[in-house]
Amino acid sequence: MRVAVIGGGPGGLYFAALAKQLSPSWSVTVWERNARGDAFGFGVVFSDETLDGIAQADPVVFAAMSAEFARWSDIDVRYDGQVRTSGGHGFAALDRNRLRAVLEERCAALGVEVRYRTEAPPVERLSAEYDLVVAADGVRSATRASHPASFGTELDERSCRYMWLATDRVFEAFTFIVEQRDFGALQVHAYPFDGRRSTFIVEIAEEAWRRAGFEALADREFARGESDEASVRRCEEILADHLDGHRLIPNASRWIRFTTVRNTSWRHGNVVLLGDAAHTAHFSIGSGTKLAMEDALALAASLHEHPSVEQALAAYEAERKPVVESTQRAAQASLEWFENVGRYTGQDADRFAFNLLTRSRRVTYGTLRERDPAFVDAVDAAFAEGPAVPPMFRPLRLAGLTLRNRVVVPPLATYSATDGLPSGFERAQLAGHALGGAGLVFAGSVAVAPEGRATPGCTGLWTAEQERAWGELVAGVRAVCDTPLGIQLTHAGRRAATTTPGPDGVGRPLGPAGWPTLAASALPWEVGGPTPREATEADLARVVADFAAAAARAERAGFDVLELQFGHGHLVSGFLSPLTNTRRDLYGGSPAARLRFPLRVLAAVRAAWPAAKPLVVRISACDWAEGGTTGAEAVGIARALAAGGADAVDVSTGEVVAHQRPAYGRSYQTPFADLIRHASGVPTIAVGAISSYDDANSIVLAGRADLVAVGRAHLWDPLWTLHAAAEQGYTGPGAAWPRSWLAGSRKPAGPRGDRVAPRLHLLREAPVPVRRRWLPAAAPRPPAVARSR
């Protein structure tokens, strides 16, 4: 078998070495346009997981790398003139050029042919002459660009500027520096990689970059390999306090923007992408070299395990793509956090450090507590201003109501009503969730008019009979617990008159069994669906009256909290989104005009609902479709709702148009709650794919939202909140068990729970210290590496 590798970076070289190691008879040739020994880049960081893979795959390479690692476990967050340290993380780094040298030596020993100072032939020629072509030619991959349709490439260039540097200051830990200056926020990602130097990445938002004077300094073309020396000196000046008299060291360093590379396919015939050619992930969560070397291992193994190149490449992509996509989701969250770091610079040092460490959602309250309990205890105590309590069990006051904890059971429709009357199942579900320990439980979604029901099985609150039924339900719950109860009111608009949602979560039009629907504009929900009637002024007046009347009925029924559904493509949501509101009257056009009818509904409801009782509004902060609601518009909507009397905003996204493309993932909507909370000061509820108490604690303590709505997990376990308290050993007032269930408040013992393990070691191993610094005075110095100018 003949294998061609385009690119002699760590990923390409490692693959070549592994492939040759597994199949010595193969002919493996690497093309590298630079000379052997040319130095590019600085340090690279590896996780313990990746190093375990390298150790198993090639002990020779692992031993050579290990001999030169800088190792430490601490993360320092330098912010507002203070330093907060979290330990127990575990890092290993080394000079990227030393890594290349190790891999070059390994390739030479195994008989891999590496052609230095040689451009690779055109990929079409290589594809014809070789059995396999591995494109490890980087983020600007010419191979990928030659077949854009086959690879389905998406390039997402971000707005922040960054510059990759080194410094001769040897940091003792992974160090994040956040400086708030008159021009804006500037951040540094720094870590040691040998006994003499540290990687030092400076990142800054575009507008702050201009105000800091960098635009003028960088306003010229730089030759290949040339550094922006003027900007480097300016960075030294700004960051002098952190450099402590040391210098910044450039290497072809200039301001660039990060580009996230995604490909729908990683292969085209016998050509396959590897490393940055296939994908990138923001440097704030790790190293592209790490991902490339993981790709190399998986590709070499797949070729060894499968009988044909075609099968091997399919297996490689099937194995690696989910791993990379997971990493990219975390990297995207981290990237966006740093793009908006100025949003958080009002937080105190403890909370800011926790927020930074949990930004990607991969590191959580629980993982930090496991790694460094003292750090989390300190943050807990600072936030609570008293005894440490899990963040989700701290009380919160909304209007005149104090919630005992931060957990909300959102409206969970049962579709079991008849003529809008809550069924026995609805009663049982609400009572079960109220007994389950949450701070607030919502009923819903409840229509304000018969034509406002999404399905025939939806509940309503437009008649006296329905009011009595809800009143009886509330009284029944009150008889067994004191959990505050809320109700969500809605008019489904163009999403009305559908069947009960199927597995995809979407109902289908009822057809002849349905009823006429109403919307902001005469646009069907989906192509081929029924067209709603555009609401007239008389229709709007009637809808406003229906909402106000339903709110008054909800108050008489005894509900404690009222929520208005202004999201998910329902009637009022249709006015807010530019994708669903094409009106030319006073209710359409500008964001202010699109807000006019929603604010009219809110005003009528606020007048009918007591001021001491919280009024919440749910919105879709993003439509997940081109031309939809922007982040700035969502903030404007939240501010207007707060000014109109809303006490909190329940921040959801999507379901506004059928052609949406949501970026699903764990707690994927939380960043929108975070945005609105910090930009508007309005209390927010985070909702969407939140199912663990660990995530709930992280969201609250980081300040991303004030309350956390946990939906489907409560369908799985109606006592989710009480069980979360038991898991954390919490027994305080934020999670009070019903008296009749106290005997079950301790988690039952599992299988073999009574087994006591014997001692099996003569000598106990010394515990690994939580806090470990890189102190190179005791470490061997790596050999000097020539640097390019």
CSV table of N, CA and C in Angstrom, one decimal, residues 488 492 495 525 565-570 573 618-620 652-657 669 687:
chain,number,residue,atom,x,y,z
A,488,GLN,N,-49.0,29.1,32.9
A,488,GLN,CA,-48.6,29.8,31.7
A,488,GLN,C,-49.8,30.0,30.8
A,492,ALA,N,-52.0,30.1,20.8
A,492,ALA,CA,-51.1,29.4,19.9
A,492,ALA,C,-50.9,30.0,18.6
A,495,ARG,N,-49.8,28.2,15.2
A,495,ARG,CA,-49.5,26.9,15.7
A,495,ARG,C,-50.6,26.2,16.4
A,525,TRP,N,-47.2,28.0,9.0
A,525,TRP,CA,-46.1,27.5,9.8
A,525,TRP,C,-45.1,26.7,9.0
A,565,GLN,N,-46.7,33.3,27.5
A,565,GLN,CA,-46.0,32.7,26.4
A,565,GLN,C,-45.9,33.6,25.2
A,566,PHE,N,-44.7,34.3,25.1
A,566,PHE,CA,-44.4,35.2,24.0
A,566,PHE,C,-43.4,34.6,23.1
A,567,GLY,N,-43.2,33.3,23.1
A,567,GLY,CA,-42.2,32.6,22.3
A,567,GLY,C,-42.7,31.5,21.6
A,568,HIS,N,-41.8,30.7,21.0
A,568,HIS,CA,-42.2,29.4,20.3
A,568,HIS,C,-43.2,29.5,19.2
A,569,GLY,N,-43.2,30.7,18.5
A,569,GLY,CA,-44.1,30.8,17.4
A,569,GLY,C,-45.5,31.0,17.6
A,570,HIS,N,-45.9,31.1,18.9
A,570,HIS,CA,-47.3,31.4,19.2
A,570,HIS,C,-47.7,32.8,18.8
A,573,SER,N,-45.6,35.8,19.9
A,573,SER,CA,-44.2,35.5,19.4
A,573,SER,C,-44.2,35.9,17.9
A,618,ARG,N,-42.1,34.4,28.8
A,618,ARG,CA,-41.2,33.5,28.1
A,618,ARG,C,-41.1,34.1,26.6
A,619,ILE,N,-39.8,34.1,26.2
A,619,ILE,CA,-39.5,34.6,24.8
A,619,ILE,C,-38.6,33.6,24.1
A,620,SER,N,-38.6,33.7,22.8
A,620,SER,CA,-37.6,33.0,22.0
A,620,SER,C,-36.6,34.0,21.6
A,652,SER,N,-36.1,31.1,26.3
A,652,SER,CA,-36.1,30.0,25.4
A,652,SER,C,-35.6,30.4,24.1
A,653,THR,N,-35.6,29.5,23.1
A,653,THR,CA,-35.2,29.9,21.7
A,653,THR,C,-36.0,29.0,20.8
A,654,GLY,N,-36.1,29.5,19.5
A,654,GLY,CA,-36.6,28.6,18.4
A,654,GLY,C,-38.1,28.4,18.5
A,655,GLU,N,-38.5,27.4,17.6
A,655,GLU,CA,-39.9,27.0,17.4
A,655,GLU,C,-40.7,28.1,16.8
A,656,VAL,N,-40.0,29.1,16.2
A,656,VAL,CA,-40.7,30.3,15.6
A,656,VAL,C,-41.0,30.0,14.1
A,657,VAL,N,-40.0,29.3,13.4
A,657,VAL,CA,-40.2,28.9,12.0
A,657,VAL,C,-39.9,27.4,11.9
A,669,GLN,N,-29.4,26.6,25.4
A,669,GLN,CA,-30.1,27.9,25.4
A,669,GLN,C,-29.6,28.8,26.5
A,687,VAL,N,-33.5,27.6,30.4
A,687,VAL,CA,-34.3,26.5,30.1
A,687,VAL,C,-33.7,25.8,28.9
